[in-house]
C-alpha cells in the first residue's frame, strides 16, 4: 500500500503542535481563512499549561493608570537585561492591545473596573498597572475561550498524540510523525506548514511550577532535526513557588500588595531593590530570596521564606486571589488570610527555545536562514522577546500575539506553496524510538534516571551557578544519557501507554538539558536569570549576544548572534530597580 | 513528615489482556503528606509501569486527574491521602467507557460541550475597544468560568449514568455561562438546545455535581436559574 493511502496518513494545510495559547491562536487564524488546520496535543487542549498562568496578560490599555507603548517597550527591554531583540519587542507592544481587545470580543471574562472596562493590576518590572486580569485565573479563561473559538471554527483536534519526529530535510519542513497515545500506532501528518508551540522545558528541574507535560518535546525535536536552539541557558526561577511543591503562587499576590519576609520578619527586598521592592523583576527577587536563605535568614534557618498576604484582608484575598488561597490551603494547610505562606524559587519559564524571526519562521543559523514551512511561537520559541529574563504577564501576551502572527504567516505560506514531498521512509525515525524501548534488552527504567536529572538540575543549575557545579552537572547528564540508552519499559501495549510516553520524554529532557549546561558554561557573565557567582557582572562588550547551539556528532556546537539593539534611547545601561 | 503504610486498591483494566475490570491491591510505604497523585506516581514509577492515568498541572487547574477515590470524585493532584485514612480505593470516573485503568473516554463529554455552542454569539458590531461590562454583570457568570472541564460533575450525576444523550452538568453550566453573559446575543439559540428532555429538564436537582465539583461551583443553583430562564423565555 502506498503511504498516502494508509489510514494513519493525514494531509492537512497547517499542522500545529501544542494546544496552549500560541497553538490555539495560530490554529484559529488559519481555520478562519478557510484552510485546514489541525492541532496535535499530548493532552486535551484545555489541559495545556497556559491554563496555569494566573496573574494577567500585559497590554498598555491605560485603564487603571497612565501608560504607553513606549513604556511597555522599555520595561520589557530593561527586564530582559538588554538581551531581547528590540525589533521583536516593538512588534509585540504594537500588537498587544489588539490581542487583548480581540480576546474580550471573544468573550473572555476579564475582571472589570467600576466603569466596566478591563481591569489592570501592577506586576513586577512594569512601571504602570498593565496586567489585564481575570481574578487569578487569567490563563485558564484565555485558554478555554480560545479552545471554544477553535471548536466554532472547526479546527481539527488530534488529542493525546505525541510527536516523535519532524520531517525536515534540505531546509524544508514536510510534516511530522506522531504516536496516537489512546489507540497506539504512528500517524503521518503531511503538511504545507508546521507550527511548533510545545511550551516550556521546566520539567528538567525537581522544584518546578511546570506541568508534567512540559518536557521540552519541541526543542528536543528541533535539535534532533539538526537545527539549532537559542539562549537555552536562560531559565526563569519564579520567586513564589509553594514550598517543596514548586507550584506557582502568582505574582498577582505581590501585584495586589503582598510582602515577602525573612526569618526576622523583614521585607528584605529593601536591601536589593529599594524602589520596586517585591515588584522587582523575578530574576532579582529570586536571587534576593536565595541569598537570604543561603545566609541563614530563611524561616527557622530553612530553605524557604514567607509570602505574606495577611494585611490584604479576607475580602481582597477571596475576591482577587482565590486560587492562591486555595492552593496554599490544599497543599500546605496554610490559610493565607491568617498565616504567611512558605515559598521558595521554582523553575518556571524558558526564555530560550527554537530560534525564529519576527514572522515566527524558524531559522537555522546566525545569518537568519529560514527553514521553509516551519514556524514556532509561545514559550517554546525564542524570538527573542524576553532576552535574559521575562517580565510577568508578557508570556500570555507573547503566546497569543505571536500565535496570531504565526497563523497569519502560515496562511500566507500555505496559499503560495504546494505540499513538499515526504521522505522515502517517513516513519523510520519514530518507529526506531518505539522499537528500542519495546525490543531493547536493557534493564534501566526511566523514572530513577529522570529523578536524578531533576534533583541535580535543581542543585547545580538553579538561581546561582558556577563552573564547578556546571561541570559536575554536565558529567551527570552524559552518564544519564548513557543509561537512558538502556531503558526499556514495563508496558508493551499500544493503548494509553504512559510508560512509553514518559520514557520518550526522558530522552527529550536529557537532550536539551545538555544544551542548557553547555550554553551556561560558555556564557562567562551574569545576565538576567543566568547568574554566575564566578562571573557576577554583566559583560556587554563580549556577551550582548544570543547563544545558538546544535547537536553535531554527539557534541554540542555553539555559535553566537548579536542582540538587536536599534533604538539609541534603549542602549544597555545599568539595571537597577 | 513521617512514613506510613497504606493499602491502595485500584480498579485495573488493560484492554489488550483483560476481559473486564478487576481490583489490584498495592501495599505501599509512603510519606504521610502524599497526595493521591503522588501515590499513583509512586506505583507507576517504582512498582508497575503499566498503570495508566491522566495528570498534568498538579495544581488543580488543568482538570486531567479527576477520578473516584473511596467513592468520591476528586482531583488526584490536590487531594491529600490523609483525607481518606490508610485504605484507598481508586477507580475511574463513572459513566464513561474505560480506555485503560483510570483513563476514561472523554470524547462524548467534549462533544456535548460543542453542542451548546460554547462561544459568544454577537448580533451587534464590535466596539473599537472592549465591550462595557459592569462588575455586577460579570458577577453573574464569574464563578461559572472557573470550570476546568474535569468531568467530576457529569460522572457523579445519576441522570447522566443511564442516558448518554443527556447534556450533563458541565455542558449545561457552559450554556449558563454564555446565556447569562451580558455581551452575548445567542441566548435564544442556546435556550432552544437546552429546552429538551435530554437538556436542562433531565437535571433533577440532585446536587451530586455540586458536591463533586473541585472548584466548588454552585452548579445546581446555576442550572436552576437556567430552568427559570427557559420558562421565562417561552412565556
Short mmCIF file of N, CA and C in Angstrom, two decimals, chain B residues 8-170:
data_model
loop_
_atom_site.label_atom_id
_atom_site.label_comp_id
_atom_site.label_asym_id
_atom_site.label_seq_id
_atom_site.Cartn_x
_atom_site.Cartn_y
_atom_site.Cartn_z
N UNK B 8 -3.48 0.38 48.82
CA UNK B 8 -4.13 1.06 47.70
C UNK B 8 -4.76 0.04 46.76
N UNK B 9 -6.07 0.11 46.68
CA UNK B 9 -6.79 -0.82 45.82
C UNK B 9 -7.22 -0.07 44.56
N UNK B 10 -6.79 -0.55 43.41
CA UNK B 10 -7.05 0.18 42.16
C UNK B 10 -7.83 -0.71 41.20
N UNK B 11 -8.84 -0.13 40.58
CA UNK B 11 -9.59 -0.87 39.55
C UNK B 11 -8.77 -0.86 38.27
N UNK B 12 -8.27 -2.03 37.89
CA UNK B 12 -7.40 -2.14 36.71
C UNK B 12 -8.19 -2.66 35.53
N UNK B 13 -7.86 -2.14 34.35
CA UNK B 13 -8.40 -2.70 33.12
C UNK B 13 -7.41 -2.43 31.99
N UNK B 14 -6.80 -3.49 31.50
CA UNK B 14 -5.85 -3.38 30.40
C UNK B 14 -6.53 -4.04 29.20
N UNK B 15 -7.04 -3.23 28.28
CA UNK B 15 -7.92 -3.76 27.22
C UNK B 15 -7.25 -4.83 26.36
N UNK B 16 -5.91 -4.79 26.29
CA UNK B 16 -5.26 -5.76 25.42
C UNK B 16 -5.12 -7.14 26.07
N UNK B 17 -5.38 -7.22 27.40
CA UNK B 17 -5.32 -8.55 28.00
C UNK B 17 -6.46 -8.88 28.97
N UNK B 18 -7.14 -7.86 29.50
CA UNK B 18 -8.21 -8.15 30.46
C UNK B 18 -9.57 -8.21 29.77
N UNK B 19 -10.39 -9.19 30.18
CA UNK B 19 -11.75 -9.23 29.65
C UNK B 19 -12.63 -8.18 30.31
N UNK B 20 -12.41 -8.00 31.60
CA UNK B 20 -13.18 -6.98 32.30
C UNK B 20 -12.34 -6.39 33.44
N UNK B 21 -12.78 -5.27 33.99
CA UNK B 21 -12.01 -4.63 35.06
C UNK B 21 -11.91 -5.52 36.30
N UNK B 22 -10.80 -5.41 37.02
CA UNK B 22 -10.62 -6.18 38.26
C UNK B 22 -9.80 -5.35 39.24
N UNK B 23 -9.88 -5.69 40.50
CA UNK B 23 -9.17 -4.92 41.54
C UNK B 23 -7.76 -5.46 41.73
N UNK B 24 -6.84 -4.53 41.98
CA UNK B 24 -5.49 -4.94 42.35
C UNK B 24 -5.07 -4.12 43.57
N UNK B 25 -4.46 -4.78 44.54
CA UNK B 25 -4.06 -4.08 45.76
C UNK B 25 -2.55 -3.87 45.77
N UNK B 26 -2.14 -2.65 46.07
CA UNK B 26 -0.72 -2.33 46.23
C UNK B 26 -0.46 -1.92 47.68
N UNK B 27 0.27 -2.71 48.45
CA UNK B 27 0.68 -2.24 49.77
C UNK B 27 1.89 -1.32 49.60
N UNK B 28 1.84 -0.13 50.18
CA UNK B 28 2.91 0.85 49.96
C UNK B 28 3.34 1.49 51.26
N UNK B 29 4.59 1.94 51.31
CA UNK B 29 5.06 2.79 52.39
C UNK B 29 5.34 4.17 51.78
N UNK B 30 4.59 5.17 52.23
CA UNK B 30 4.69 6.49 51.59
C UNK B 30 4.74 7.61 52.64
N UNK B 31 5.07 8.82 52.17
CA UNK B 31 5.06 9.97 53.08
C UNK B 31 3.61 10.31 53.44
N UNK B 32 3.42 10.70 54.68
CA UNK B 32 2.05 10.99 55.10
C UNK B 32 1.48 12.25 54.44
N UNK B 33 2.37 13.05 53.83
CA UNK B 33 1.89 14.27 53.15
C UNK B 33 1.55 14.02 51.68
N UNK B 34 1.64 12.79 51.24
CA UNK B 34 1.38 12.48 49.84
C UNK B 34 -0.04 12.85 49.42
N UNK B 35 -0.16 13.20 48.13
CA UNK B 35 -1.49 13.33 47.54
C UNK B 35 -1.82 12.01 46.83
N UNK B 36 -3.06 11.90 46.37
CA UNK B 36 -3.45 10.72 45.59
C UNK B 36 -2.55 10.60 44.35
N UNK B 37 -2.27 11.74 43.72
CA UNK B 37 -1.40 11.69 42.53
C UNK B 37 0.00 11.20 42.88
N UNK B 38 0.53 11.64 44.02
CA UNK B 38 1.85 11.15 44.45
C UNK B 38 1.82 9.63 44.58
N UNK B 39 0.73 9.10 45.10
CA UNK B 39 0.59 7.65 45.28
C UNK B 39 0.60 6.95 43.92
N UNK B 40 -0.16 7.50 42.97
CA UNK B 40 -0.21 6.88 41.63
C UNK B 40 1.17 6.94 40.96
N UNK B 41 1.83 8.10 41.10
CA UNK B 41 3.19 8.21 40.54
C UNK B 41 4.13 7.19 41.17
N UNK B 42 4.01 7.04 42.48
CA UNK B 42 4.86 6.09 43.21
C UNK B 42 4.68 4.67 42.63
N UNK B 43 3.43 4.30 42.42
CA UNK B 43 3.16 2.97 41.87
C UNK B 43 3.69 2.87 40.43
N UNK B 44 3.36 3.88 39.64
CA UNK B 44 3.74 3.85 38.22
C UNK B 44 5.26 3.87 38.04
N UNK B 45 5.94 4.68 38.84
CA UNK B 45 7.39 4.85 38.66
C UNK B 45 8.21 3.75 39.32
N UNK B 46 7.68 3.18 40.40
CA UNK B 46 8.52 2.23 41.15
C UNK B 46 8.02 0.80 41.16
N UNK B 47 6.73 0.60 40.92
CA UNK B 47 6.19 -0.75 41.10
C UNK B 47 5.59 -1.36 39.83
N UNK B 48 4.81 -0.56 39.11
CA UNK B 48 4.13 -1.13 37.95
C UNK B 48 3.96 -0.08 36.86
N UNK B 49 4.86 -0.12 35.90
CA UNK B 49 4.86 0.87 34.82
C UNK B 49 3.64 0.81 33.92
N UNK B 50 2.87 -0.28 34.04
CA UNK B 50 1.72 -0.40 33.13
C UNK B 50 0.50 0.39 33.61
N UNK B 51 0.55 0.93 34.81
CA UNK B 51 -0.60 1.69 35.32
C UNK B 51 -0.85 2.94 34.46
N UNK B 52 -2.09 3.11 34.01
CA UNK B 52 -2.43 4.25 33.16
C UNK B 52 -3.36 5.21 33.90
N UNK B 53 -3.05 6.49 33.81
CA UNK B 53 -3.88 7.54 34.41
C UNK B 53 -3.49 8.85 33.75
N UNK B 54 -4.34 9.86 33.89
CA UNK B 54 -4.03 11.16 33.31
C UNK B 54 -3.62 12.12 34.43
N UNK B 55 -2.68 12.99 34.12
CA UNK B 55 -2.27 14.04 35.06
C UNK B 55 -1.48 15.06 34.27
N UNK B 56 -1.53 16.32 34.70
CA UNK B 56 -0.57 17.24 34.09
C UNK B 56 -0.14 18.34 35.05
N UNK B 57 -1.02 19.30 35.36
CA UNK B 57 -0.52 20.51 36.03
C UNK B 57 -0.13 20.29 37.48
N UNK B 58 -0.74 19.33 38.15
CA UNK B 58 -0.64 19.03 39.59
C UNK B 58 -0.93 20.23 40.46
N UNK B 59 -1.69 21.21 39.93
CA UNK B 59 -2.09 22.34 40.77
C UNK B 59 -3.57 22.68 40.56
N UNK B 60 -4.38 21.68 40.36
CA UNK B 60 -5.85 21.78 40.31
C UNK B 60 -6.41 22.76 39.28
N UNK B 61 -5.73 22.93 38.16
CA UNK B 61 -6.27 23.86 37.16
C UNK B 61 -6.46 23.21 35.79
N UNK B 62 -5.76 22.10 35.50
CA UNK B 62 -5.86 21.55 34.15
C UNK B 62 -7.03 20.58 34.00
N UNK B 63 -7.46 19.97 35.12
CA UNK B 63 -8.63 19.10 35.08
C UNK B 63 -8.39 17.71 34.56
N UNK B 64 -7.12 17.28 34.46
CA UNK B 64 -6.81 15.95 33.90
C UNK B 64 -7.14 14.80 34.84
N UNK B 65 -6.96 15.01 36.15
CA UNK B 65 -6.82 13.86 37.04
C UNK B 65 -8.05 13.59 37.91
N UNK B 66 -9.24 13.94 37.40
CA UNK B 66 -10.45 13.60 38.16
C UNK B 66 -10.63 12.08 38.17
N UNK B 67 -10.89 11.53 39.33
CA UNK B 67 -11.12 10.09 39.47
C UNK B 67 -11.89 9.85 40.77
N UNK B 68 -12.29 8.62 40.96
CA UNK B 68 -13.10 8.32 42.13
C UNK B 68 -12.21 7.69 43.21
N UNK B 69 -12.18 8.30 44.38
CA UNK B 69 -11.39 7.78 45.48
C UNK B 69 -12.32 7.54 46.67
N UNK B 70 -12.34 6.32 47.14
CA UNK B 70 -13.23 5.92 48.23
C UNK B 70 -14.64 6.47 48.02
N UNK B 71 -15.10 6.35 46.78
CA UNK B 71 -16.48 6.71 46.47
C UNK B 71 -16.72 8.16 46.11
N UNK B 72 -15.70 9.00 46.26
CA UNK B 72 -15.90 10.43 45.96
C UNK B 72 -15.09 10.84 44.73
N UNK B 73 -15.66 11.69 43.89
CA UNK B 73 -14.91 12.20 42.75
C UNK B 73 -14.01 13.35 43.21
N UNK B 74 -12.72 13.22 42.93
CA UNK B 74 -11.76 14.25 43.36
C UNK B 74 -10.74 14.47 42.27
N UNK B 75 -9.98 15.57 42.40
CA UNK B 75 -8.77 15.73 41.59
C UNK B 75 -7.64 15.06 42.37
N UNK B 76 -6.98 14.10 41.76
CA UNK B 76 -5.93 13.35 42.47
C UNK B 76 -4.81 14.27 42.95
N UNK B 77 -4.53 15.31 42.15
CA UNK B 77 -3.35 16.14 42.46
C UNK B 77 -3.53 16.97 43.71
N UNK B 78 -4.75 17.36 44.04
CA UNK B 78 -4.93 18.28 45.17
C UNK B 78 -5.46 17.58 46.42
N UNK B 79 -5.63 16.26 46.32
CA UNK B 79 -6.28 15.55 47.42
C UNK B 79 -5.26 14.78 48.26
N UNK B 80 -5.07 15.22 49.50
CA UNK B 80 -4.11 14.51 50.35
C UNK B 80 -4.66 13.15 50.78
N UNK B 81 -3.77 12.18 50.94
CA UNK B 81 -4.25 10.85 51.31
C UNK B 81 -4.86 10.83 52.70
N UNK B 82 -4.41 11.76 53.57
CA UNK B 82 -4.93 11.69 54.95
C UNK B 82 -6.44 11.94 55.03
N UNK B 83 -7.00 12.48 53.96
CA UNK B 83 -8.45 12.69 53.95
C UNK B 83 -9.20 11.35 54.00
N UNK B 84 -8.52 10.29 53.58
CA UNK B 84 -9.20 9.00 53.47
C UNK B 84 -8.66 7.92 54.40
N UNK B 85 -7.66 8.23 55.19
CA UNK B 85 -7.09 7.19 56.04
C UNK B 85 -6.11 6.32 55.29
N UNK B 86 -5.88 5.11 55.79
CA UNK B 86 -4.80 4.29 55.24
C UNK B 86 -5.26 3.28 54.20
N UNK B 87 -6.54 3.25 53.95
CA UNK B 87 -7.04 2.35 52.90
C UNK B 87 -7.64 3.19 51.78
N UNK B 88 -7.03 3.10 50.61
CA UNK B 88 -7.53 3.87 49.47
C UNK B 88 -8.13 2.93 48.44
N UNK B 89 -9.24 3.37 47.88
CA UNK B 89 -9.86 2.61 46.79
C UNK B 89 -10.02 3.56 45.62
N UNK B 90 -9.26 3.32 44.56
CA UNK B 90 -9.21 4.28 43.45
C UNK B 90 -9.78 3.65 42.19
N UNK B 91 -10.72 4.34 41.56
CA UNK B 91 -11.32 3.82 40.33
C UNK B 91 -11.60 4.96 39.36
N UNK B 92 -11.82 4.62 38.10
CA UNK B 92 -12.06 5.68 37.11
C UNK B 92 -13.42 6.34 37.34
N UNK B 93 -13.63 7.51 36.74
CA UNK B 93 -14.91 8.20 36.80
C UNK B 93 -16.02 7.29 36.27
N UNK B 94 -17.16 7.31 36.93
CA UNK B 94 -18.30 6.50 36.49
C UNK B 94 -18.97 7.13 35.27
N UNK B 95 -19.67 6.30 34.52
CA UNK B 95 -20.49 6.83 33.43
C UNK B 95 -19.73 7.03 32.13
N UNK B 96 -18.45 6.72 32.13
CA UNK B 96 -17.66 6.81 30.90
C UNK B 96 -17.05 5.45 30.60
N UNK B 97 -16.81 5.17 29.32
CA UNK B 97 -16.11 3.93 28.97
C UNK B 97 -14.66 4.03 29.43
N UNK B 98 -14.14 2.92 29.93
CA UNK B 98 -12.74 2.92 30.35
C UNK B 98 -11.85 2.65 29.14
N UNK B 99 -10.84 3.48 28.95
CA UNK B 99 -9.85 3.20 27.89
C UNK B 99 -8.83 2.22 28.47
N UNK B 100 -8.29 2.58 29.60
CA UNK B 100 -7.33 1.72 30.29
C UNK B 100 -7.18 2.21 31.73
N UNK B 101 -7.26 1.31 32.68
CA UNK B 101 -7.14 1.64 34.10
C UNK B 101 -7.98 2.88 34.47
N UNK B 102 -7.30 3.98 34.83
CA UNK B 102 -8.04 5.15 35.32
C UNK B 102 -8.35 6.16 34.23
N UNK B 103 -7.92 5.87 33.01
CA UNK B 103 -8.18 6.80 31.90
C UNK B 103 -9.49 6.42 31.21
N UNK B 104 -10.42 7.37 31.17
CA UNK B 104 -11.72 7.09 30.55
C UNK B 104 -11.88 7.87 29.24
N UNK B 105 -12.86 7.44 28.46
CA UNK B 105 -13.10 8.06 27.16
C UNK B 105 -13.89 9.35 27.33
N UNK B 106 -13.23 10.50 27.12
CA UNK B 106 -13.88 11.79 27.33
C UNK B 106 -14.43 12.40 26.05
N UNK B 107 -14.31 11.70 24.94
CA UNK B 107 -14.81 12.26 23.67
C UNK B 107 -16.28 12.66 23.76
N UNK B 108 -17.17 11.79 24.32
CA UNK B 108 -18.58 12.21 24.42
C UNK B 108 -18.76 13.46 25.28
N UNK B 109 -17.95 13.57 26.31
CA UNK B 109 -18.02 14.72 27.22
C UNK B 109 -17.72 16.02 26.46
N UNK B 110 -16.65 16.01 25.67
CA UNK B 110 -16.28 17.22 24.93
C UNK B 110 -17.24 17.48 23.76
N UNK B 111 -17.81 16.39 23.21
CA UNK B 111 -18.77 16.56 22.12
C UNK B 111 -20.02 17.29 22.61
N UNK B 112 -20.43 17.00 23.85
CA UNK B 112 -21.60 17.67 24.43
C UNK B 112 -21.33 19.16 24.62
N UNK B 113 -20.12 19.46 24.99
CA UNK B 113 -19.75 20.86 25.16
C UNK B 113 -19.97 21.61 23.85
N UNK B 114 -19.56 21.00 22.76
CA UNK B 114 -19.68 21.66 21.45
C UNK B 114 -21.16 21.88 21.08
N UNK B 115 -22.03 20.95 21.54
CA UNK B 115 -23.44 21.03 21.18
C UNK B 115 -24.13 22.31 21.65
N UNK B 116 -23.66 22.86 22.77
CA UNK B 116 -24.37 24.04 23.30
C UNK B 116 -23.82 25.37 22.74
N UNK B 117 -22.96 25.29 21.73
CA UNK B 117 -22.37 26.48 21.10
C UNK B 117 -21.64 27.35 22.13
N UNK B 118 -20.52 26.83 22.59
CA UNK B 118 -19.83 27.48 23.71
C UNK B 118 -18.94 28.65 23.28
N UNK B 119 -19.53 29.63 22.66
CA UNK B 119 -18.75 30.80 22.25
C UNK B 119 -19.71 31.97 22.17
N UNK B 120 -19.18 33.16 22.35
CA UNK B 120 -20.01 34.35 22.31
C UNK B 120 -20.64 34.47 20.94
N UNK B 121 -21.96 34.67 20.91
CA UNK B 121 -22.66 34.88 19.63
C UNK B 121 -23.10 36.35 19.61
N UNK B 122 -22.69 37.08 18.59
CA UNK B 122 -22.92 38.53 18.59
C UNK B 122 -23.74 38.98 17.38
N UNK B 123 -24.75 39.81 17.64
CA UNK B 123 -25.51 40.45 16.56
C UNK B 123 -24.99 41.87 16.33
N UNK B 124 -24.39 42.41 17.36
CA UNK B 124 -24.00 43.83 17.31
C UNK B 124 -22.58 43.98 16.77
N UNK B 125 -22.27 45.17 16.26
CA UNK B 125 -20.89 45.38 15.77
C UNK B 125 -19.91 45.42 16.94
N UNK B 126 -18.66 45.09 16.63
CA UNK B 126 -17.63 45.12 17.68
C UNK B 126 -17.25 46.57 18.00
N UNK B 127 -17.07 46.87 19.28
CA UNK B 127 -16.60 48.21 19.63
C UNK B 127 -15.11 48.35 19.29
N UNK B 128 -14.60 49.57 19.26
CA UNK B 128 -13.17 49.78 18.99
C UNK B 128 -12.31 49.18 20.11
N UNK B 129 -12.80 49.38 21.33
CA UNK B 129 -12.06 48.82 22.47
C UNK B 129 -12.88 47.65 23.03
N UNK B 130 -12.99 47.56 24.39
CA UNK B 130 -13.73 46.44 24.95
C UNK B 130 -15.23 46.75 25.03
N UNK B 131 -16.05 45.69 25.10
CA UNK B 131 -17.45 45.87 25.47
C UNK B 131 -17.46 46.36 26.92
N UNK B 132 -18.41 47.22 27.23
CA UNK B 132 -18.56 47.61 28.63
C UNK B 132 -19.35 46.52 29.35
N UNK B 133 -18.80 46.05 30.45
CA UNK B 133 -19.49 45.05 31.27
C UNK B 133 -19.23 45.44 32.72
N UNK B 134 -20.29 45.67 33.48
CA UNK B 134 -20.08 46.15 34.85
C UNK B 134 -19.62 45.00 35.73
N UNK B 135 -18.96 45.31 36.84
CA UNK B 135 -18.57 44.24 37.77
C UNK B 135 -19.78 43.39 38.17
N UNK B 136 -20.94 44.01 38.30
CA UNK B 136 -22.16 43.27 38.65
C UNK B 136 -22.56 42.28 37.56
N UNK B 137 -22.49 42.73 36.30
CA UNK B 137 -22.82 41.84 35.19
C UNK B 137 -21.84 40.67 35.11
N UNK B 138 -20.57 40.96 35.38
CA UNK B 138 -19.57 39.89 35.37
C UNK B 138 -19.83 38.89 36.48
N UNK B 139 -20.24 39.42 37.62
CA UNK B 139 -20.53 38.60 38.80
C UNK B 139 -21.50 37.45 38.46
N UNK B 140 -22.46 37.73 37.57
CA UNK B 140 -23.47 36.72 37.23
C UNK B 140 -22.85 35.46 36.64
N UNK B 141 -21.74 35.62 35.92
CA UNK B 141 -21.13 34.44 35.28
C UNK B 141 -19.78 34.08 35.88
N UNK B 142 -19.25 34.96 36.74
CA UNK B 142 -17.87 34.82 37.22
C UNK B 142 -17.53 33.42 37.69
N UNK B 143 -18.34 32.89 38.62
CA UNK B 143 -18.00 31.60 39.21
C UNK B 143 -18.06 30.48 38.17
N UNK B 144 -18.99 30.60 37.23
CA UNK B 144 -19.13 29.51 36.25
C UNK B 144 -17.92 29.42 35.32
N UNK B 145 -17.17 30.51 35.19
CA UNK B 145 -15.99 30.46 34.32
C UNK B 145 -14.81 29.75 34.97
N UNK B 146 -14.97 29.39 36.24
CA UNK B 146 -13.92 28.63 36.93
C UNK B 146 -13.86 27.17 36.46
N UNK B 147 -14.90 26.71 35.77
CA UNK B 147 -14.99 25.29 35.40
C UNK B 147 -13.75 24.83 34.63
N UNK B 148 -13.15 23.73 35.05
CA UNK B 148 -11.94 23.22 34.41
C UNK B 148 -12.23 21.99 33.53
N UNK B 149 -13.50 21.68 33.32
CA UNK B 149 -13.90 20.55 32.46
C UNK B 149 -13.25 19.24 32.88
N UNK B 150 -13.22 18.99 34.18
CA UNK B 150 -12.59 17.77 34.68
C UNK B 150 -13.55 16.59 34.59
N UNK B 151 -14.84 16.87 34.43
CA UNK B 151 -15.89 15.86 34.28
C UNK B 151 -16.29 15.19 35.59
N UNK B 152 -15.79 15.68 36.72
CA UNK B 152 -16.17 15.11 38.01
C UNK B 152 -17.68 15.26 38.23
N UNK B 153 -18.25 16.37 37.76
CA UNK B 153 -19.69 16.60 37.96
C UNK B 153 -20.52 15.61 37.14
N UNK B 154 -20.23 15.53 35.85
CA UNK B 154 -21.02 14.64 34.99
C UNK B 154 -20.91 13.20 35.46
N UNK B 155 -19.72 12.84 35.95
CA UNK B 155 -19.52 11.46 36.41
C UNK B 155 -20.24 11.15 37.72
N UNK B 156 -20.67 12.20 38.43
CA UNK B 156 -21.35 11.99 39.71
C UNK B 156 -22.87 12.04 39.54
N UNK B 157 -23.33 12.31 38.33
CA UNK B 157 -24.74 12.65 38.11
C UNK B 157 -25.57 11.40 37.75
N UNK B 158 -26.48 10.99 38.63
CA UNK B 158 -27.29 9.79 38.35
C UNK B 158 -28.14 9.93 37.10
N UNK B 159 -28.47 11.16 36.70
CA UNK B 159 -29.24 11.33 35.47
C UNK B 159 -28.37 11.07 34.24
N UNK B 160 -27.07 11.26 34.39
CA UNK B 160 -26.14 11.05 33.27
C UNK B 160 -25.82 9.58 33.05
N UNK B 161 -25.75 8.81 34.15
CA UNK B 161 -25.29 7.42 34.03
C UNK B 161 -26.09 6.59 33.02
N UNK B 162 -27.44 6.59 33.13
CA UNK B 162 -28.16 5.69 32.22
C UNK B 162 -28.44 6.32 30.85
N UNK B 163 -28.13 7.59 30.69
CA UNK B 163 -28.56 8.29 29.48
C UNK B 163 -27.40 9.06 28.85
N UNK B 164 -26.80 8.43 27.86
CA UNK B 164 -25.62 9.02 27.22
C UNK B 164 -25.97 10.29 26.45
N UNK B 165 -27.25 10.50 26.17
CA UNK B 165 -27.64 11.67 25.38
C UNK B 165 -27.84 12.93 26.23
N UNK B 166 -27.96 12.74 27.53
CA UNK B 166 -28.16 13.90 28.42
C UNK B 166 -26.93 14.81 28.36
N UNK B 167 -27.17 16.08 28.18
CA UNK B 167 -26.04 17.04 28.08
C UNK B 167 -25.14 17.00 29.31
N UNK B 168 -25.76 16.85 30.48
CA UNK B 168 -24.97 16.75 31.70
C UNK B 168 -24.58 18.10 32.26
N UNK B 169 -24.18 18.11 33.54
CA UNK B 169 -23.97 19.38 34.24
C UNK B 169 -22.88 20.28 33.63
N UNK B 170 -21.79 19.71 33.13
CA UNK B 170 -20.70 20.58 32.65
C UNK B 170 -21.13 21.37 31.42
#
